[in-house]
PDB file of C-alpha atoms and ligand atoms in Angstrom:
ATOM      1  CA  MET R   1     310.403  12.209 -24.075  1.00 98.00           C
ATOM      2  CA  GLN R   2     309.297   8.887 -25.517  1.00 98.00           C
ATOM      3  CA  ILE R   3     305.843   8.735 -27.083  1.00 98.00           C
ATOM      4  CA  ILE R   4     304.396   5.256 -26.749  1.00 98.00           C
ATOM      5  CA  LYS R   5     301.127   4.044 -28.254  1.00 98.00           C
ATOM      6  CA  ALA R   6     301.325   0.268 -27.830  1.00 98.00           C
ATOM      7  CA  ALA R   7     300.455  -1.505 -24.584  1.00 98.00           C
ATOM      8  CA  SER R   8     303.216  -4.089 -25.205  1.00 98.00           C
ATOM      9  CA  GLU R   9     305.810  -1.309 -25.593  1.00 98.00           C
ATOM     10  CA  ILE R  10     304.933   0.491 -22.349  1.00 98.00           C
ATOM     11  CA  HIS R  11     304.860  -2.861 -20.595  1.00 97.00           C
ATOM     12  CA  ASN R  12     308.425  -3.511 -21.776  1.00 98.00           C
ATOM     13  CA  PHE R  13     309.459  -0.024 -20.655  1.00 98.00           C
ATOM     14  CA  SER R  14     308.084  -0.820 -17.219  1.00 98.00           C
ATOM     15  CA  LEU R  15     309.844  -4.194 -17.038  1.00 98.00           C
ATOM     16  CA  LYS R  16     313.148  -2.491 -17.913  1.00 98.00           C
ATOM     17  CA  CYS R  17     312.641   0.172 -15.233  1.00 98.00           C
ATOM     18  CA  ARG R  18     311.771  -2.439 -12.637  1.00 98.00           C
ATOM     19  CA  SER R  19     314.769  -4.621 -13.457  1.00 98.00           C
ATOM     20  CA  ASN R  20     316.943  -1.513 -12.902  1.00 98.00           C
ATOM     21  CA  PHE R  21     315.192  -0.749  -9.570  1.00 98.00           C
ATOM     22  CA  LEU R  22     313.770   2.504 -10.970  1.00 98.00           C
ATOM     23  CA  LYS R  23     310.528   3.770  -9.425  1.00 98.00           C
ATOM     24  CA  ILE R  24     307.744   4.664 -11.854  1.00 98.00           C
ATOM     25  CA  GLY R  25     305.270   7.474 -11.131  1.00 99.00           C
ATOM     26  CA  PHE R  26     302.102   7.465 -13.242  1.00 99.00           C
ATOM     27  CA  VAL R  27     299.681  10.324 -13.988  1.00 99.00           C
ATOM     28  CA  PRO R  28     296.539   9.307 -15.897  1.00 98.00           C
ATOM     29  CA  THR R  29     294.746  12.132 -17.756  1.00 98.00           C
ATOM     30  CA  MET R  30     292.214  12.700 -20.511  1.00 98.00           C
ATOM     31  CA  GLY R  31     294.361  15.494 -22.016  1.00 98.00           C
ATOM     32  CA  ALA R  32     293.485  19.157 -22.657  1.00 97.00           C
ATOM     33  CA  LEU R  33     296.142  19.666 -20.033  1.00 98.00           C
ATOM     34  CA  HIS R  34     296.229  22.563 -17.580  1.00 98.00           C
ATOM     35  CA  LYS R  35     298.243  23.518 -14.509  1.00 98.00           C
ATOM     36  CA  GLY R  36     296.249  21.076 -12.354  1.00 98.00           C
ATOM     37  CA  HIS R  37     297.563  18.177 -14.438  1.00 98.00           C
ATOM     38  CA  LEU R  38     301.056  19.670 -14.426  1.00 98.00           C
ATOM     39  CA  SER R  39     301.011  19.785 -10.611  1.00 98.00           C
ATOM     40  CA  LEU R  40     300.374  16.031 -10.551  1.00 98.00           C
ATOM     41  CA  ILE R  41     303.288  15.549 -12.929  1.00 98.00           C
ATOM     42  CA  ALA R  42     305.543  17.710 -10.726  1.00 98.00           C
ATOM     43  CA  ALA R  43     304.594  15.573  -7.705  1.00 98.00           C
ATOM     44  CA  ALA R  44     305.292  12.363  -9.653  1.00 98.00           C
ATOM     45  CA  LYS R  45     308.660  13.670 -10.832  1.00 98.00           C
ATOM     46  CA  SER R  46     309.708  14.662  -7.326  1.00 98.00           C
ATOM     47  CA  GLU R  47     309.010  11.186  -5.884  1.00 98.00           C
ATOM     48  CA  ASN R  48     310.000   8.770  -8.678  1.00 98.00           C
ATOM     49  CA  ASP R  49     312.801   8.037 -11.137  1.00 98.00           C
ATOM     50  CA  GLN R  50     310.583   7.849 -14.220  1.00 98.00           C
ATOM     51  CA  THR R  51     307.294   9.633 -14.897  1.00 98.00           C
ATOM     52  CA  VAL R  52     304.655   8.282 -17.262  1.00 98.00           C
ATOM     53  CA  CYS R  53     301.658  10.396 -18.217  1.00 98.00           C
ATOM     54  CA  SER R  54     298.777   8.941 -20.217  1.00 98.00           C
ATOM     55  CA  ILE R  55     296.383  10.872 -22.411  1.00 98.00           C
ATOM     56  CA  PHE R  56     293.292   8.851 -23.183  1.00 98.00           C
ATOM     57  CA  VAL R  57     289.715  10.064 -23.446  1.00 98.00           C
ATOM     58  CA  ASN R  58     288.114   6.924 -22.075  1.00 97.00           C
ATOM     59  CA  PRO R  59     284.772   6.269 -23.772  1.00 95.00           C
ATOM     60  CA  SER R  60     283.588   3.825 -21.092  1.00 94.00           C
ATOM     61  CA  GLN R  61     283.450   6.493 -18.373  1.00 95.00           C
ATOM     62  CA  PHE R  62     281.193   8.874 -20.314  1.00 96.00           C
ATOM     63  CA  ASN R  63     277.534   8.268 -19.610  1.00 90.00           C
ATOM     64  CA  GLU R  64     276.446  10.811 -22.254  1.00 92.00           C
ATOM     65  CA  ALA R  65     277.605  10.360 -25.865  1.00 93.00           C
ATOM     66  CA  ALA R  66     277.446  14.136 -26.498  1.00 94.00           C
ATOM     67  CA  ASP R  67     279.746  14.789 -23.541  1.00 94.00           C
ATOM     68  CA  PHE R  68     282.336  12.369 -24.990  1.00 96.00           C
ATOM     69  CA  GLU R  69     282.074  13.983 -28.439  1.00 96.00           C
ATOM     70  CA  LYS R  70     282.574  17.546 -27.206  1.00 95.00           C
ATOM     71  CA  TYR R  71     285.313  16.723 -24.665  1.00 97.00           C
ATOM     72  CA  PRO R  72     288.264  19.020 -25.586  1.00 97.00           C
ATOM     73  CA  ARG R  73     291.123  17.342 -27.474  1.00 97.00           C
ATOM     74  CA  GLN R  74     294.493  19.047 -28.248  1.00 97.00           C
ATOM     75  CA  LEU R  75     297.099  16.308 -28.548  1.00 98.00           C
ATOM     76  CA  ASP R  76     299.926  18.352 -30.142  1.00 98.00           C
ATOM     77  CA  THR R  77     299.731  21.102 -27.514  1.00 98.00           C
ATOM     78  CA  ASP R  78     299.517  18.467 -24.765  1.00 98.00           C
ATOM     79  CA  LEU R  79     302.630  16.642 -25.981  1.00 98.00           C
ATOM     80  CA  LYS R  80     304.561  19.950 -25.933  1.00 98.00           C
ATOM     81  CA  LEU R  81     303.371  20.610 -22.369  1.00 98.00           C
ATOM     82  CA  LEU R  82     304.411  17.122 -21.262  1.00 98.00           C
ATOM     83  CA  GLU R  83     307.841  17.522 -22.835  1.00 98.00           C
ATOM     84  CA  GLU R  84     308.331  20.905 -21.101  1.00 98.00           C
ATOM     85  CA  ALA R  85     307.192  19.373 -17.811  1.00 98.00           C
ATOM     86  CA  GLY R  86     309.944  16.757 -18.093  1.00 98.00           C
ATOM     87  CA  VAL R  87     307.731  13.689 -18.481  1.00 98.00           C
ATOM     88  CA  ASP R  88     309.750  10.613 -19.531  1.00 98.00           C
ATOM     89  CA  VAL R  89     306.970   8.761 -21.353  1.00 98.00           C
ATOM     90  CA  ALA R  90     303.730  10.008 -22.879  1.00 98.00           C
ATOM     91  CA  PHE R  91     301.409   7.030 -23.282  1.00 98.00           C
ATOM     92  CA  ILE R  92     298.742   7.811 -25.905  1.00 98.00           C
ATOM     93  CA  PRO R  93     297.022   4.535 -26.784  1.00 98.00           C
ATOM     94  CA  ASP R  94     294.091   3.982 -29.155  1.00 97.00           C
ATOM     95  CA  VAL R  95     290.891   2.476 -27.806  1.00 96.00           C
ATOM     96  CA  THR R  96     291.821  -0.940 -29.258  1.00 95.00           C
ATOM     97  CA  GLU R  97     295.135  -0.951 -27.323  1.00 95.00           C
ATOM     98  CA  VAL R  98     293.344  -0.208 -24.063  1.00 96.00           C
ATOM     99  CA  TYR R  99     290.388  -2.518 -24.682  1.00 96.00           C
ATOM    100  CA  PRO R 100     291.499  -5.355 -26.988  1.00 94.00           C
ATOM    101  CA  HIS R 101     288.392  -7.116 -25.647  1.00 93.00           C
ATOM    102  CA  PRO R 102     285.395  -5.216 -24.279  1.00 90.00           C
ATOM    103  CA  ASP R 103     285.549  -5.062 -20.473  1.00 91.00           C
ATOM    104  CA  ARG R 104     282.117  -5.988 -19.124  1.00 91.00           C
ATOM    105  CA  LYS R 105     283.210  -6.548 -15.531  1.00 95.00           C
ATOM    106  CA  ASN R 106     281.467  -4.884 -12.628  1.00 96.00           C
ATOM    107  CA  TYR R 107     284.193  -3.681 -10.304  1.00 97.00           C
ATOM    108  CA  ASP R 108     283.931  -3.844  -6.541  1.00 96.00           C
ATOM    109  CA  LEU R 109     284.561  -0.209  -5.589  1.00 98.00           C
ATOM    110  CA  GLY R 110     282.868  -0.111  -2.207  1.00 95.00           C
ATOM    111  CA  LYS R 111     279.772   1.704  -0.995  1.00 95.00           C
ATOM    112  CA  VAL R 112     281.070   5.153  -1.990  1.00 97.00           C
ATOM    113  CA  ALA R 113     280.746   4.212  -5.689  1.00 97.00           C
ATOM    114  CA  ALA R 114     276.958   3.956  -5.640  1.00 97.00           C
ATOM    115  CA  ILE R 115     276.153   7.428  -4.291  1.00 98.00           C
ATOM    116  CA  ILE R 116     276.502  11.087  -5.376  1.00 98.00           C
ATOM    117  CA  GLU R 117     278.438  11.049  -8.715  1.00 98.00           C
ATOM    118  CA  GLY R 118     277.781   7.291  -8.924  1.00 97.00           C
ATOM    119  CA  ALA R 119     274.040   7.940  -8.746  1.00 97.00           C
ATOM    120  CA  HIS R 120     274.096  10.960 -11.084  1.00 95.00           C
ATOM    121  CA  ARG R 121     276.367   9.312 -13.680  1.00 95.00           C
ATOM    122  CA  PRO R 122     275.429   5.615 -13.941  1.00 94.00           C
ATOM    123  CA  GLY R 123     278.374   3.480 -15.101  1.00 95.00           C
ATOM    124  CA  HIS R 124     280.872   6.319 -14.753  1.00 96.00           C
ATOM    125  CA  PHE R 125     282.965   4.906 -11.911  1.00 97.00           C
ATOM    126  CA  ASN R 126     282.918   1.408 -13.365  1.00 97.00           C
ATOM    127  CA  GLY R 127     284.355   2.885 -16.565  1.00 97.00           C
ATOM    128  CA  VAL R 128     287.007   4.788 -14.583  1.00 98.00           C
ATOM    129  CA  ALA R 129     287.937   1.616 -12.672  1.00 98.00           C
ATOM    130  CA  SER R 130     288.116  -0.376 -15.891  1.00 97.00           C
ATOM    131  CA  VAL R 131     290.603   1.984 -17.580  1.00 98.00           C
ATOM    132  CA  VAL R 132     292.677   2.675 -14.467  1.00 98.00           C
ATOM    133  CA  LYS R 133     293.021  -1.030 -13.616  1.00 98.00           C
ATOM    134  CA  ARG R 134     294.043  -1.794 -17.202  1.00 97.00           C
ATOM    135  CA  PHE R 135     296.642   1.026 -17.136  1.00 98.00           C
ATOM    136  CA  PHE R 136     297.936  -0.172 -13.779  1.00 98.00           C
ATOM    137  CA  GLU R 137     298.375  -3.691 -15.213  1.00 97.00           C
ATOM    138  CA  ILE R 138     300.155  -2.501 -18.343  1.00 96.00           C
ATOM    139  CA  ILE R 139     302.333   0.195 -16.758  1.00 98.00           C
ATOM    140  CA  ARG R 140     302.816  -1.347 -13.311  1.00 98.00           C
ATOM    141  CA  PRO R 141     303.688   1.979 -11.645  1.00 98.00           C
ATOM    142  CA  HIS R 142     304.947   2.193  -8.065  1.00 98.00           C
ATOM    143  CA  ARG R 143     302.880   5.306  -7.420  1.00 98.00           C
ATOM    144  CA  ALA R 144     299.915   6.882  -9.205  1.00 99.00           C
ATOM    145  CA  TYR R 145     298.776  10.503  -8.825  1.00 99.00           C
ATOM    146  CA  PHE R 146     295.172  11.673  -8.695  1.00 98.00           C
ATOM    147  CA  GLY R 147     293.695  15.134  -8.104  1.00 98.00           C
ATOM    148  CA  LEU R 148     291.431  15.770  -5.123  1.00 98.00           C
ATOM    149  CA  LYS R 149     289.352  17.838  -7.567  1.00 98.00           C
ATOM    150  CA  ASP R 150     287.700  14.507  -8.427  1.00 98.00           C
ATOM    151  CA  TYR R 151     287.423  13.617  -4.760  1.00 98.00           C
ATOM    152  CA  GLN R 152     285.001  10.704  -5.039  1.00 98.00           C
ATOM    153  CA  GLN R 153     287.109   9.251  -7.861  1.00 98.00           C
ATOM    154  CA  TYR R 154     290.164   9.443  -5.604  1.00 98.00           C
ATOM    155  CA  LEU R 155     288.340   7.445  -2.881  1.00 98.00           C
ATOM    156  CA  ILE R 156     287.220   4.905  -5.460  1.00 98.00           C
ATOM    157  CA  ILE R 157     290.713   4.415  -6.856  1.00 98.00           C
ATOM    158  CA  ARG R 158     291.924   3.793  -3.308  1.00 98.00           C
ATOM    159  CA  ASN R 159     289.198   1.148  -2.956  1.00 98.00           C
ATOM    160  CA  LEU R 160     290.172  -0.380  -6.312  1.00 98.00           C
ATOM    161  CA  VAL R 161     293.764  -0.773  -5.167  1.00 98.00           C
ATOM    162  CA  LYS R 162     292.696  -2.223  -1.820  1.00 98.00           C
ATOM    163  CA  ASN R 163     289.993  -4.573  -3.135  1.00 98.00           C
ATOM    164  CA  TYR R 164     292.159  -5.974  -5.946  1.00 97.00           C
ATOM    165  CA  ALA R 165     295.359  -6.059  -3.857  1.00 97.00           C
ATOM    166  CA  LEU R 166     297.263  -3.893  -6.355  1.00 98.00           C
ATOM    167  CA  ASP R 167     300.722  -2.989  -5.114  1.00 97.00           C
ATOM    168  CA  ILE R 168     300.503   0.731  -5.998  1.00 98.00           C
ATOM    169  CA  GLU R 169     300.613   3.775  -3.758  1.00 98.00           C
ATOM    170  CA  ILE R 170     297.821   6.253  -4.563  1.00 98.00           C
ATOM    171  CA  VAL R 171     298.824   9.878  -4.022  1.00 98.00           C
ATOM    172  CA  GLY R 172     296.097  12.550  -3.747  1.00 98.00           C
ATOM    173  CA  CYS R 173     297.103  16.047  -4.914  1.00 98.00           C
ATOM    174  CA  PRO R 174     295.453  19.376  -3.952  1.00 98.00           C
ATOM    175  CA  ILE R 175     293.069  21.250  -6.258  1.00 98.00           C
ATOM    176  CA  LEU R 176     294.624  23.972  -8.406  1.00 98.00           C
ATOM    177  CA  ARG R 177     292.407  26.994  -9.014  1.00 98.00           C
ATOM    178  CA  GLU R 178     292.287  30.012 -11.319  1.00 98.00           C
ATOM    179  CA  ASN R 179     292.738  33.435  -9.668  1.00 98.00           C
ATOM    180  CA  SER R 180     288.941  33.697  -9.634  1.00 98.00           C
ATOM    181  CA  GLY R 181     288.794  30.554  -7.480  1.00 98.00           C
ATOM    182  CA  LEU R 182     287.375  28.440 -10.312  1.00 98.00           C
ATOM    183  CA  ALA R 183     288.824  24.927 -10.065  1.00 98.00           C
ATOM    184  CA  MET R 184     290.981  24.266 -13.124  1.00 98.00           C
ATOM    185  CA  SER R 185     289.370  21.768 -15.462  1.00 98.00           C
ATOM    186  CA  SER R 186     289.692  20.783 -19.113  1.00 97.00           C
ATOM    187  CA  ARG R 187     285.966  21.438 -19.365  1.00 97.00           C
ATOM    188  CA  ASN R 188     286.527  25.147 -18.550  1.00 98.00           C
ATOM    189  CA  GLN R 189     287.692  25.482 -22.180  1.00 97.00           C
ATOM    190  CA  LEU R 190     284.085  24.900 -23.195  1.00 97.00           C
ATOM    191  CA  LEU R 191     282.947  27.996 -21.264  1.00 98.00           C
ATOM    192  CA  SER R 192     282.740  31.548 -22.606  1.00 98.00           C
ATOM    193  CA  ALA R 193     284.458  34.360 -20.655  1.00 98.00           C
ATOM    194  CA  ASP R 194     281.068  35.133 -19.085  1.00 98.00           C
ATOM    195  CA  GLY R 195     280.553  31.471 -18.302  1.00 98.00           C
ATOM    196  CA  ARG R 196     283.861  31.326 -16.455  1.00 98.00           C
ATOM    197  CA  GLN R 197     282.823  34.328 -14.418  1.00 98.00           C
ATOM    198  CA  VAL R 198     279.532  32.648 -13.533  1.00 98.00           C
ATOM    199  CA  ALA R 199     281.352  29.370 -12.762  1.00 98.00           C
ATOM    200  CA  SER R 200     283.585  31.112 -10.219  1.00 98.00           C
ATOM    201  CA  GLN R 201     280.445  31.350  -8.031  1.00 98.00           C
ATOM    202  CA  LEU R 202     280.838  27.626  -7.347  1.00 98.00           C
ATOM    203  CA  SER R 203     284.103  28.010  -5.466  1.00 98.00           C
ATOM    204  CA  GLU R 204     282.854  31.231  -3.891  1.00 98.00           C
ATOM    205  CA  THR R 205     279.966  29.251  -2.402  1.00 98.00           C
ATOM    206  CA  LEU R 206     282.405  26.638  -1.094  1.00 98.00           C
ATOM    207  CA  VAL R 207     284.541  29.341   0.539  1.00 98.00           C
ATOM    208  CA  LYS R 208     281.482  30.916   2.183  1.00 98.00           C
ATOM    209  CA  THR R 209     280.371  27.476   3.384  1.00 98.00           C
ATOM    210  CA  LYS R 210     283.784  26.850   4.889  1.00 98.00           C
ATOM    211  CA  SER R 211     283.739  30.154   6.764  1.00 98.00           C
ATOM    212  CA  ALA R 212     280.353  29.286   8.303  1.00 98.00           C
ATOM    213  CA  ALA R 213     281.253  25.630   8.948  1.00 98.00           C
ATOM    214  CA  ALA R 214     282.355  25.896  12.583  1.00 97.00           C
ATOM    215  CA  ASP R 215     278.929  27.266  13.609  1.00 96.00           C
ATOM    216  CA  HIS R 216     276.565  24.968  11.699  1.00 97.00           C
ATOM    217  CA  GLY R 217     275.697  21.358  10.962  1.00 97.00           C
ATOM    218  CA  ALA R 218     275.314  19.753   7.525  1.00 97.00           C
ATOM    219  CA  ALA R 219     271.616  20.551   6.965  1.00 97.00           C
ATOM    220  CA  GLU R 220     271.988  24.303   7.567  1.00 97.00           C
ATOM    221  CA  LEU R 221     275.174  24.524   5.490  1.00 98.00           C
ATOM    222  CA  GLU R 222     273.565  22.636   2.609  1.00 98.00           C
ATOM    223  CA  LYS R 223     270.523  24.913   2.726  1.00 98.00           C
ATOM    224  CA  ARG R 224     272.643  28.076   2.721  1.00 98.00           C
ATOM    225  CA  GLY R 225     274.880  26.785  -0.085  1.00 98.00           C
ATOM    226  CA  LEU R 226     271.934  25.724  -2.238  1.00 98.00           C
ATOM    227  CA  ASP R 227     270.218  29.075  -1.662  1.00 98.00           C
ATOM    228  CA  LEU R 228     273.377  30.904  -2.764  1.00 97.00           C
ATOM    229  CA  LEU R 229     273.813  28.762  -5.874  1.00 97.00           C
ATOM    230  CA  LYS R 230     270.167  28.888  -6.893  1.00 97.00           C
ATOM    231  CA  ALA R 231     270.239  32.683  -6.629  1.00 97.00           C
ATOM    232  CA  LYS R 232     273.014  32.878  -9.260  1.00 96.00           C
ATOM    233  CA  GLU R 233     271.821  33.360 -12.788  1.00 96.00           C
ATOM    234  CA  GLY R 234     273.359  30.810 -15.130  1.00 98.00           C
ATOM    235  CA  VAL R 235     274.132  28.199 -12.449  1.00 98.00           C
ATOM    236  CA  ASP R 236     272.064  25.020 -12.679  1.00 98.00           C
ATOM    237  CA  VAL R 237     272.850  23.058  -9.492  1.00 98.00           C
ATOM    238  CA  GLU R 238     272.788  19.265  -9.559  1.00 97.00           C
ATOM    239  CA  TYR R 239     273.791  18.734  -5.931  1.00 98.00           C
ATOM    240  CA  PHE R 240     275.429  20.536  -3.038  1.00 98.00           C
ATOM    241  CA  LEU R 241     276.215  18.183  -0.147  1.00 98.00           C
ATOM    242  CA  ILE R 242     278.038  18.258   3.163  1.00 98.00           C
ATOM    243  CA  VAL R 243     279.286  14.744   3.933  1.00 98.00           C
ATOM    244  CA  ASP R 244     281.899  12.856   5.892  1.00 98.00           C
ATOM    245  CA  ALA R 245     285.154  12.923   3.895  1.00 98.00           C
ATOM    246  CA  ASP R 246     285.734   9.146   4.317  1.00 97.00           C
ATOM    247  CA  THR R 247     282.262   7.632   3.938  1.00 97.00           C
ATOM    248  CA  LEU R 248     280.630  10.416   1.874  1.00 98.00           C
ATOM    249  CA  LYS R 249     277.570   9.994   4.093  1.00 97.00           C
ATOM    250  CA  THR R 250     275.742  12.857   5.781  1.00 96.00           C
ATOM    251  CA  ASN R 251     276.195  13.079   9.523  1.00 94.00           C
ATOM    252  CA  PRO R 252     273.909  15.869  10.780  1.00 94.00           C
ATOM    253  CA  ASP R 253     275.651  16.158  14.147  1.00 93.00           C
ATOM    254  CA  SER R 254     279.276  16.121  13.032  1.00 96.00           C
ATOM    255  CA  LYS R 255     281.520  19.178  12.922  1.00 96.00           C
ATOM    256  CA  SER R 256     284.687  17.348  11.912  1.00 97.00           C
ATOM    257  CA  ASN R 257     286.144  15.687   8.806  1.00 98.00           C
ATOM    258  CA  ARG R 258     283.430  17.198   6.572  1.00 98.00           C
ATOM    259  CA  ILE R 259     283.727  17.931   2.884  1.00 98.00           C
ATOM    260  CA  ALA R 260     281.381  20.013   0.719  1.00 98.00           C
ATOM    261  CA  LEU R 261     280.808  18.457  -2.722  1.00 98.00           C
ATOM    262  CA  LEU R 262     278.970  20.076  -5.606  1.00 98.00           C
ATOM    263  CA  ALA R 263     278.043  19.548  -9.234  1.00 98.00           C
ATOM    264  CA  ALA R 264     276.439  22.196 -11.414  1.00 98.00           C
ATOM    265  CA  ARG R 265     276.009  23.063 -15.054  1.00 98.00           C
ATOM    266  CA  VAL R 266     277.075  26.408 -16.472  1.00 98.00           C
ATOM    267  CA  GLU R 267     276.352  26.997 -20.187  1.00 98.00           C
ATOM    268  CA  GLY R 268     275.503  23.291 -20.368  1.00 97.00           C
ATOM    269  CA  VAL R 269     278.991  22.273 -19.127  1.00 97.00           C
ATOM    270  CA  ARG R 270     278.950  19.989 -16.109  1.00 97.00           C
ATOM    271  CA  LEU R 271     281.426  21.150 -13.449  1.00 98.00           C
ATOM    272  CA  ILE R 272     282.328  19.613 -10.071  1.00 98.00           C
ATOM    273  CA  ASP R 273     284.199  21.102  -7.134  1.00 98.00           C
ATOM    274  CA  ASN R 274     284.736  20.433  -3.443  1.00 99.00           C
ATOM    275  CA  MET R 275     286.349  21.800  -0.296  1.00 98.00           C
ATOM    276  CA  PHE R 276     287.309  20.336   3.082  1.00 98.00           C
ATOM    277  CA  LEU R 277     285.423  22.281   5.738  1.00 98.00           C
ATOM    278  CA  ASP R 278     287.228  21.433   8.951  1.00 97.00           C
ATOM    279  CA  LYS R 279     290.907  21.751   8.035  1.00 88.00           C
TER     280      LYS R 279
HETATM  281  P1  AMP P 301     291.241  14.527 -16.193  1.00 51.87           P
HETATM  282  O1  AMP P 301     292.137  14.773 -17.360  1.00 51.87           O
HETATM  283  O2  AMP P 301     290.184  15.565 -16.008  1.00 51.87           O
HETATM  284  O3  AMP P 301     290.715  13.108 -16.166  1.00 51.87           O
HETATM  285  O4  AMP P 301     292.141  14.673 -14.903  1.00 51.87           O
HETATM  286  C1  AMP P 301     293.309  13.911 -14.742  1.00 51.87           C
HETATM  287  C2  AMP P 301     293.769  14.053 -13.331  1.00 51.87           C
HETATM  288  O5  AMP P 301     294.035  15.427 -13.053  1.00 51.87           O
HETATM  289  C3  AMP P 301     292.713  13.587 -12.308  1.00 51.87           C
HETATM  290  O6  AMP P 301     293.360  12.881 -11.274  1.00 51.87           O
HETATM  291  C4  AMP P 301     292.133  14.888 -11.839  1.00 51.87           C
HETATM  292  O7  AMP P 301     291.592  14.815 -10.526  1.00 51.87           O
HETATM  293  C5  AMP P 301     293.352  15.793 -11.866  1.00 51.87           C
HETATM  294  N1  AMP P 301     292.941  17.192 -11.912  1.00 51.87           N
HETATM  295  C6  AMP P 301     292.043  17.756 -12.755  1.00 51.87           C
HETATM  296  N2  AMP P 301     291.856  19.047 -12.468  1.00 51.87           N
HETATM  297  C7  AMP P 301     292.651  19.319 -11.395  1.00 51.87           C
HETATM  298  C8  AMP P 301     292.896  20.485 -10.615  1.00 51.87           C
HETATM  299  N3  AMP P 301     292.288  21.639 -10.851  1.00 51.87           N
HETATM  300  N4  AMP P 301     293.784  20.394  -9.582  1.00 51.87           N
HETATM  301  C9  AMP P 301     294.401  19.215  -9.315  1.00 51.87           C
HETATM  302  N5  AMP P 301     294.210  18.076 -10.021  1.00 51.87           N
HETATM  303  C10 AMP P 301     293.342  18.129 -11.044  1.00 51.87           C
END
């Protein structure tokens, strides 16, 4: 596995691959890798000739300085995991390589960027778009892999590619969960054993919502879900929403194409999760 830190070097790697007609699969991450990340890498490996995985904790997508500071970092362990997973290139740039000049652009990410996570975390999606677009320009992958765990982010990256006419296929990969149902996340490392137990109530609520979905509309499902979450000690709910999976808007009469989205804090750690309700 090559470890590359310089933007110019990964750009040259990409040019070489492209001149040899090799397809590049790209998996962007912020490190503290878990099986969810490794599933994206496995998908990239199965569909491309070369797999690049980046580890970069992007400051511009954190809307709280304390969250950026405490984000888990474990570069040596991560590099071992990437090597074992058969990644061809680990791209681990410094901030100055990614942002040689500060990026002050406001990206056009469509209506879905302004609501839900966009409203709760001002600037977050613009920061995500800024780093992903920069990586896409440097690495020029054929395909890029994103987890459906960050469902709204996945929709926004699809909009980024469409609105800026980037010639990259975006592949969405299913959520990997712990045996308890808890969606795997780097942030789970910040939870105590008790906290993890409490956090498994989030996915439990999603499962219960899904089992009731055929019989109820959005308002009733949201009420039931919120009641369940609020009854759990240690869960501080930010939102629990039933929305259309394409527009992320509520449609009270619909019983198709719905997704339940939630954000909650457990032990001060902000967790998100989601589940499709009608498939
Ligand atoms: P992160 O390092 O948290 O920025 O995540 C990097 C990529 O891994 C994103 O596309 C995430 O959606 C994806 N990812 C994170 N957790 C999971 C999971 N439990 N299952 C599948 N993909 C995930």
